[in-house]
mmCIF file of C-alpha atoms in Angstrom:
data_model
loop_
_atom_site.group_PDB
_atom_site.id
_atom_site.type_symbol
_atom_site.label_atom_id
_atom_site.label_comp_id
_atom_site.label_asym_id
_atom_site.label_seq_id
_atom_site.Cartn_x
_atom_site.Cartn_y
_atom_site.Cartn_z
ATOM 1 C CA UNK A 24 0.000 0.000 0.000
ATOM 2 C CA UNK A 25 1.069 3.472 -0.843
ATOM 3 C CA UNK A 26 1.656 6.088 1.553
ATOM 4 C CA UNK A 27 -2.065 8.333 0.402
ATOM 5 C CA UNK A 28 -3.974 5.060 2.101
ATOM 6 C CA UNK A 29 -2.767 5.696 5.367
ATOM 7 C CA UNK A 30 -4.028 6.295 7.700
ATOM 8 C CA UNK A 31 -6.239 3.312 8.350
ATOM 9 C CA UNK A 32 -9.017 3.142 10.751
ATOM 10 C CA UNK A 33 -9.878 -0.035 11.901
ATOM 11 C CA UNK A 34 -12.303 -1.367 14.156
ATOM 12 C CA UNK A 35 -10.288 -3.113 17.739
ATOM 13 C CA UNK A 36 -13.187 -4.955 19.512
ATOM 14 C CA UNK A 37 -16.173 -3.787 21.005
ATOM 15 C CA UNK A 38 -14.510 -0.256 22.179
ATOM 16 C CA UNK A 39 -11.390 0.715 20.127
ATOM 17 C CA UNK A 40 -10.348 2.387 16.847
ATOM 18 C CA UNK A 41 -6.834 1.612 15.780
ATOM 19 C CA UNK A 42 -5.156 3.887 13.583
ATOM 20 C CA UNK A 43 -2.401 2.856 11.256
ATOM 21 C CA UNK A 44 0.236 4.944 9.641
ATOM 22 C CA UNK A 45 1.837 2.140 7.944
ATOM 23 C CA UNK A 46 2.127 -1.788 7.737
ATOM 24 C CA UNK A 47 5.670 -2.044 7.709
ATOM 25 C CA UNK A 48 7.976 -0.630 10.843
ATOM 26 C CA UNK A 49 9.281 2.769 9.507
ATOM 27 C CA UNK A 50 10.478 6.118 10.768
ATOM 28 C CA UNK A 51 8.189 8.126 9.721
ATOM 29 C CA UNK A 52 5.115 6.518 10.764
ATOM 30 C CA UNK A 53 6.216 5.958 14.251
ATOM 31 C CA UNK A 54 6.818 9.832 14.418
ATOM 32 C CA UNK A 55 3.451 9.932 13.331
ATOM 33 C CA UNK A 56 1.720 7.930 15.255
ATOM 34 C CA UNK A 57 3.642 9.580 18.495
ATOM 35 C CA UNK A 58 2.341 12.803 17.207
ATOM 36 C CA UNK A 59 -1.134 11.699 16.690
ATOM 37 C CA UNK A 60 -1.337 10.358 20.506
ATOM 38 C CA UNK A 61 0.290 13.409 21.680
ATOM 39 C CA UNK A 62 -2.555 15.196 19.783
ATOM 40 C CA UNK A 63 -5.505 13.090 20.401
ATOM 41 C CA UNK A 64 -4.596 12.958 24.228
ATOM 42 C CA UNK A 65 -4.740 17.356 24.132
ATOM 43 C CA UNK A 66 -7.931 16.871 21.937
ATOM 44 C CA UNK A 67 -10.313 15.744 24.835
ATOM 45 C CA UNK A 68 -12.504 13.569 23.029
ATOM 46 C CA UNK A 69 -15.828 12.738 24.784
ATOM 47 C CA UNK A 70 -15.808 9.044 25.886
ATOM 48 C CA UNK A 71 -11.754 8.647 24.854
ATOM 49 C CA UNK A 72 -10.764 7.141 28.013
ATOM 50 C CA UNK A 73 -6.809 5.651 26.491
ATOM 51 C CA UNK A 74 -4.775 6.123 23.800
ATOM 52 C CA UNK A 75 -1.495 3.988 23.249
ATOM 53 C CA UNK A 76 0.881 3.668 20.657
ATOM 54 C CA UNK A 77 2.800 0.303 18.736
ATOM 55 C CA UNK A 78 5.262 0.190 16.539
ATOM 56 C CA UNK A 79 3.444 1.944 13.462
ATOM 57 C CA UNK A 80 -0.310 2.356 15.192
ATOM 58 C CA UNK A 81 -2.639 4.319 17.497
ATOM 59 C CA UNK A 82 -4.899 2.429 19.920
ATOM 60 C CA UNK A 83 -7.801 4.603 20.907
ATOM 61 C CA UNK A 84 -9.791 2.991 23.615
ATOM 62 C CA UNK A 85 -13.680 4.754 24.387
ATOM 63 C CA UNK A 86 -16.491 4.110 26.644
ATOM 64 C CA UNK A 87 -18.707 2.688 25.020
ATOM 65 C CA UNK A 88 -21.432 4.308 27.475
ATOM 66 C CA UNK A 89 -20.689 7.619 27.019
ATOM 67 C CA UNK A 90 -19.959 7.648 22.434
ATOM 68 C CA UNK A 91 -19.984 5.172 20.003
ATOM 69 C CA UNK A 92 -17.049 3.815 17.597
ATOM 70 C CA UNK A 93 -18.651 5.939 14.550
ATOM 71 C CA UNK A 94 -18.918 9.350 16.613
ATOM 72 C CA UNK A 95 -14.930 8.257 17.495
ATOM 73 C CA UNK A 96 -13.291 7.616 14.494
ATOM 74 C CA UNK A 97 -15.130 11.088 12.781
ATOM 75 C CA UNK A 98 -13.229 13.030 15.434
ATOM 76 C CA UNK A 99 -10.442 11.078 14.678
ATOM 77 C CA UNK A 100 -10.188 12.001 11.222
ATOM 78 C CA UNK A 101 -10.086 15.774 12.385
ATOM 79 C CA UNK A 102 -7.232 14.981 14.560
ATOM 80 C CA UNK A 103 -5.183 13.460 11.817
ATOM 81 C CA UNK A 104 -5.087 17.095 10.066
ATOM 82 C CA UNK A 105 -3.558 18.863 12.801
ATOM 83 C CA UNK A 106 -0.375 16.623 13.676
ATOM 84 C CA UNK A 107 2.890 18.087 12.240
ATOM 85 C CA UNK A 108 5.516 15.292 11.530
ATOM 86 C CA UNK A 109 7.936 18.018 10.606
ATOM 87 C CA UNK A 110 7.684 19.593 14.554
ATOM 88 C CA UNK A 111 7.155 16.426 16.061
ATOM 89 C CA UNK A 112 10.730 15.809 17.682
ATOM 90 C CA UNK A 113 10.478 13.495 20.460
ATOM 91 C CA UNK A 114 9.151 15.550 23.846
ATOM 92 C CA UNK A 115 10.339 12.808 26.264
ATOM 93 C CA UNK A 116 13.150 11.878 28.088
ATOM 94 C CA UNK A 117 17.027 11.424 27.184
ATOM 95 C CA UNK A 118 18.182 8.276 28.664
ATOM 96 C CA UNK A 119 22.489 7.609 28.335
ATOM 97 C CA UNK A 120 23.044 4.136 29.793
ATOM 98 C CA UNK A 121 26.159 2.190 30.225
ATOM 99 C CA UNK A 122 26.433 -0.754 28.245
ATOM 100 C CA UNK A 123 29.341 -3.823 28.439
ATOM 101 C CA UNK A 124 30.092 -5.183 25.015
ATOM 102 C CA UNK A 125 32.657 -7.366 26.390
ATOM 103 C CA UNK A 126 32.566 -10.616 25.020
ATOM 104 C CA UNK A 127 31.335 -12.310 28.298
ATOM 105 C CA UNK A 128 28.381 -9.757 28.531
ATOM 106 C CA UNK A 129 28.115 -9.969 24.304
ATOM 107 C CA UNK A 130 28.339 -13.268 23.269
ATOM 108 C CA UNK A 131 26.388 -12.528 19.534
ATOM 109 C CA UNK A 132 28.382 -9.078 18.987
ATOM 110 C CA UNK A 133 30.745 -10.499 16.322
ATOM 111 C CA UNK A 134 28.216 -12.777 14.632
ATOM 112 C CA UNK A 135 25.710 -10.077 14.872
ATOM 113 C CA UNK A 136 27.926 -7.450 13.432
ATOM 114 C CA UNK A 137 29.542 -9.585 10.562
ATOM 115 C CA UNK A 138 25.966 -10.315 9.194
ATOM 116 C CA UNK A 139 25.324 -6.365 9.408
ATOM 117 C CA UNK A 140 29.127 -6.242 7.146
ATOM 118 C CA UNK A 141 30.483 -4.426 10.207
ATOM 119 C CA UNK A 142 33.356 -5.743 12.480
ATOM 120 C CA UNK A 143 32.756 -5.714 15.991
ATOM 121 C CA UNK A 144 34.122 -2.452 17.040
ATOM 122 C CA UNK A 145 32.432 -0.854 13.693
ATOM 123 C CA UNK A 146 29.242 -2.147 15.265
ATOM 124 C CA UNK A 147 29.756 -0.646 18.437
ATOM 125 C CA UNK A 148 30.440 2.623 17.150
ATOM 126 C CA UNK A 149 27.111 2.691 15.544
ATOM 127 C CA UNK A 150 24.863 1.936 18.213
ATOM 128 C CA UNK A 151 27.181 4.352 20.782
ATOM 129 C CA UNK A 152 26.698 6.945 18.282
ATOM 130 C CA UNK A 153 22.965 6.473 17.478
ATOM 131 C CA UNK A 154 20.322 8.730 19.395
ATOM 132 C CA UNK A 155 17.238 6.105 19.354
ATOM 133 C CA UNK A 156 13.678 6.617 19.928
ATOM 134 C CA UNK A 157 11.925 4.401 22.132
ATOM 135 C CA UNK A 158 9.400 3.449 19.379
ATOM 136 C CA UNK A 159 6.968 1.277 21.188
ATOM 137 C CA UNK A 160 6.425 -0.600 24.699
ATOM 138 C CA UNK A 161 5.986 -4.770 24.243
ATOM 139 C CA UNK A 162 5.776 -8.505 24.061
ATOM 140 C CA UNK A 163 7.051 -7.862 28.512
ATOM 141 C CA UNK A 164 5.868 -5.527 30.977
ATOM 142 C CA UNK A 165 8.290 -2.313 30.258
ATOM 143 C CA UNK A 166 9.905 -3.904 27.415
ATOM 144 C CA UNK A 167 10.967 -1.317 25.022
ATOM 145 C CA UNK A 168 12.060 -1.725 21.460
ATOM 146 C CA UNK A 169 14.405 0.929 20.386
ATOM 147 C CA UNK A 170 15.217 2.629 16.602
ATOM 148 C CA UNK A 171 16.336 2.853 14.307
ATOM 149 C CA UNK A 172 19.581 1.332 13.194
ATOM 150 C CA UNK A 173 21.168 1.790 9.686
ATOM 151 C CA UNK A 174 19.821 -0.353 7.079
ATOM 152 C CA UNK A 175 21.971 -2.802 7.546
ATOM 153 C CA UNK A 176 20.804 -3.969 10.770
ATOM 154 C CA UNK A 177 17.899 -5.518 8.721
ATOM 155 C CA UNK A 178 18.934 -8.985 10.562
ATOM 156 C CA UNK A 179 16.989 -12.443 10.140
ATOM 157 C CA UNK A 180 16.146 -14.310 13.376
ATOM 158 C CA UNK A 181 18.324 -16.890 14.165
ATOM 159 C CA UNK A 182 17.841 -20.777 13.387
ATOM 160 C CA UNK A 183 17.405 -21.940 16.695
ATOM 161 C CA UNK A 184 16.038 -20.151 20.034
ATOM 162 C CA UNK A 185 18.419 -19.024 22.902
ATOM 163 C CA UNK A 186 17.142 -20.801 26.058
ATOM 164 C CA UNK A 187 17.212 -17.734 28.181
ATOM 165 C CA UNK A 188 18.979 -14.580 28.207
ATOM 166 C CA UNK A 189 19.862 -12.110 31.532
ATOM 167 C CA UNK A 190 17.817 -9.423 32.617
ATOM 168 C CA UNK A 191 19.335 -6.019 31.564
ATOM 169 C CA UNK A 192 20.435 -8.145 28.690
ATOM 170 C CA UNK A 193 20.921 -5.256 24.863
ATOM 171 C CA UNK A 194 19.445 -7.519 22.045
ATOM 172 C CA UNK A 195 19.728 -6.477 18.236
ATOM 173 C CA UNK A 196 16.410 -7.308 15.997
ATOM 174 C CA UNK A 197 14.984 -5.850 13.057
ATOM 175 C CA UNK A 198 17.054 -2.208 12.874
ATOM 176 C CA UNK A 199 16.104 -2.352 17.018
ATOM 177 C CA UNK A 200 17.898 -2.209 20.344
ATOM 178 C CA UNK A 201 16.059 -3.839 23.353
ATOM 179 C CA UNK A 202 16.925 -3.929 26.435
ATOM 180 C CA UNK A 203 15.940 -7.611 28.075
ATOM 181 C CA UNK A 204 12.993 -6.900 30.886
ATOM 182 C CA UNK A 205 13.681 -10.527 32.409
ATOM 183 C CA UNK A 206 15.247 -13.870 32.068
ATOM 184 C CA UNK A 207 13.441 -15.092 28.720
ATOM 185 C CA UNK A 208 14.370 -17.106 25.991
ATOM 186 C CA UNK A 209 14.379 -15.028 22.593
ATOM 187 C CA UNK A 210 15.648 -15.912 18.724
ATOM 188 C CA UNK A 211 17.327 -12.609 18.729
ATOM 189 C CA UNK A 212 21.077 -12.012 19.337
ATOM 190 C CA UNK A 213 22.858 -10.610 22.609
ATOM 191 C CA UNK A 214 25.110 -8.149 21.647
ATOM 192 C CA UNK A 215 25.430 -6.341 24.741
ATOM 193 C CA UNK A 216 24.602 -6.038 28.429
ATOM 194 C CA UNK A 217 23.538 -3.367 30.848
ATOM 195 C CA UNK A 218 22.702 -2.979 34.871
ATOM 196 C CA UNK A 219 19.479 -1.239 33.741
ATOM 197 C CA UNK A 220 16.344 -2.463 34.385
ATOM 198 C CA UNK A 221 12.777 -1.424 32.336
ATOM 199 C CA UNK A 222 10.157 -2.820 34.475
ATOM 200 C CA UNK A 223 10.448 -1.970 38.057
ATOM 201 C CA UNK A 224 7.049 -3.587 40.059
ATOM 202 C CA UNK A 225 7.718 -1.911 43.112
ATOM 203 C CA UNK A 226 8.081 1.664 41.555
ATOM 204 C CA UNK A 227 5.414 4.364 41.868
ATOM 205 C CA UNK A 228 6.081 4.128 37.770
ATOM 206 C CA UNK A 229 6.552 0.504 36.819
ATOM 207 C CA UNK A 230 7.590 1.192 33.340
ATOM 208 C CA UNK A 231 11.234 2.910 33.157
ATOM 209 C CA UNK A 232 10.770 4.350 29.329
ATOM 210 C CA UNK A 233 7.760 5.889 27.634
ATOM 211 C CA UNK A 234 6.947 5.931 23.604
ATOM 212 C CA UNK A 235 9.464 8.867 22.377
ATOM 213 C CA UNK A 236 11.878 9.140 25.169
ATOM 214 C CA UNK A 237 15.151 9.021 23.227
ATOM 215 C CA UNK A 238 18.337 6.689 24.366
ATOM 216 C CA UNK A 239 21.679 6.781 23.899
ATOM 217 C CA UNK A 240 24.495 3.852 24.841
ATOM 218 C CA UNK A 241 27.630 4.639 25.742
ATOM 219 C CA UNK A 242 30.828 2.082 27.024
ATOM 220 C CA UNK A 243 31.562 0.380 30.102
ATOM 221 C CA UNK A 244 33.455 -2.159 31.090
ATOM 222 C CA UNK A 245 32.480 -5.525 32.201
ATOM 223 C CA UNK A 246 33.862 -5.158 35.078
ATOM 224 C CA UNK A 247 31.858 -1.813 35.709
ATOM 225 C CA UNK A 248 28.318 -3.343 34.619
ATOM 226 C CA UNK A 249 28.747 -6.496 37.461
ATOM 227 C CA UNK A 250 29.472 -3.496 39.986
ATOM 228 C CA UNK A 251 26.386 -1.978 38.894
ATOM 229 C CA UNK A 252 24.157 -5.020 38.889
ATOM 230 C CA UNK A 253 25.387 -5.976 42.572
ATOM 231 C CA UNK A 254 24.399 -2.526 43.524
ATOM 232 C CA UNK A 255 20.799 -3.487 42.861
ATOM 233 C CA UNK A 256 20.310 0.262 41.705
ATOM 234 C CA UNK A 257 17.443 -0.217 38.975
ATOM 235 C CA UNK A 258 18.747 2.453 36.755
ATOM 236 C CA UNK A 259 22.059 0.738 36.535
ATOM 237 C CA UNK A 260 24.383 3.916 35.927
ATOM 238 C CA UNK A 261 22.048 5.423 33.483
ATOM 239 C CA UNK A 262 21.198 9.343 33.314
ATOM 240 C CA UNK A 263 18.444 10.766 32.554
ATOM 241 C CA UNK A 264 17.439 14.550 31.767
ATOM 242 C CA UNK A 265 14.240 16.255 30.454
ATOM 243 C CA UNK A 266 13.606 16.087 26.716
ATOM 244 C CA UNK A 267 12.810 19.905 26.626
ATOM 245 C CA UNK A 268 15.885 20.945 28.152
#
């Protein structure tokens, strides 16, 4: 589908409208669809009791007591109008957090890297010197799947499934950087490893990131990332400052 048939409105059960900007995971339409909750949460729509955002798509969520899913998506459509893409830089937080790509802590950084036609410390550079979005929030609780990479991070899954990977673990898939909420299996690679930890039950906030807090990585040593995960502090050496400063 071309770009002039999005977006899509779409019916999601008895009381939601999902809006799609694309079908396919690109830059562009998750800068849209940021900017469209931004702008549907400052609209105030009667009976619009959540909006949340995937990869590529708006979920809005309405009582179905107080509107109806026709009365929704028609104020929907006006919404769509008003979003700039051009203006819509992320508003959230800037997360730097220490990473270890030693090979103890990155076990899949040279395989990972030669299939991207990068050496190891080539692929390092990259993702220390990429400013990622947090695109969406999934598949665990606080799980956050970062982007984008260069093009050539377009990586296949691997053949067989890694029987369970740390917590605080930094996996590569698809053009993304995720940070491992808990020990899980996975058929992506483990290029990486940090003290940091995205879901935090006990927290006022469970959730560390948001959709369109930005994130950079920057070295540590191994030695430095076991320090940090015996301190038991959650944000594992990481920094974080406004996005609007």
């Amino acid at each position: 589908m071309t770009a002039s048939h999005f977006p899509e409105y779409c019916p999601l059960g008895v009381d939601g409208v999902l809006v799609r900007f694309a079908r396919v995971l690109n830059d562009e339409a998750n800068v849209k669809a940021l900017a469209f909750r931004d702008a549907v949460r400052s609209a105030g729509l009667k009976g619009v009791i959540e909006v949340a955002t995937s990869l590529t798509s708006v979920r809005v969520a309405f009582d179905p007591d107080v509107t109806d899913r026709v009365t929704v998506t028609a104020a929907l459509r006006e919404v769509v109008p008003q979003i700039d893409v051009a203006a819509a830089k992320p508003r959230g937080r800037h997360w730097t957090i220490p990473v270890s790509f030693a090979p103890e802590h990155a076990p899949q950084l040279t395989e990972a890297a030669a299939l991207a036609g990068l050496t190891a410390d080539q692929a390092i550079d990259q993702i220390t010197a990429a400013e990622l979005r947090v695109i969406a929030i999934g598949f665990a609780p606080g799980q956050a799947y970062m982007g984008m990479l260069p093009a050539q991070w377009e990586l296949p899954r691997q053949d067989s499934l890694t029987e369970s990977l740390p917590r605080g673990a930094l996996i590569t898939a698809v053009r993304q950087l995720i940070i491992w909420a808990a020990d899980a299996p996975t058929g992506w690679r483990h290029i990486g490893q940090t003290a940091f930890e995205v879901y935090r039950p006990d927290a006022a906030k469970p959730f560390a990131f948001a959709p369109g807090d930005t994130v950079t990585f920057e070295i540590a040593s191994g030695d430095e990332i076991d320090a940090l995960r015996a301190e038991g502090d959650p944000d594992g050496g990481a920094r974080c400052r406004d996005g609007s400063s």
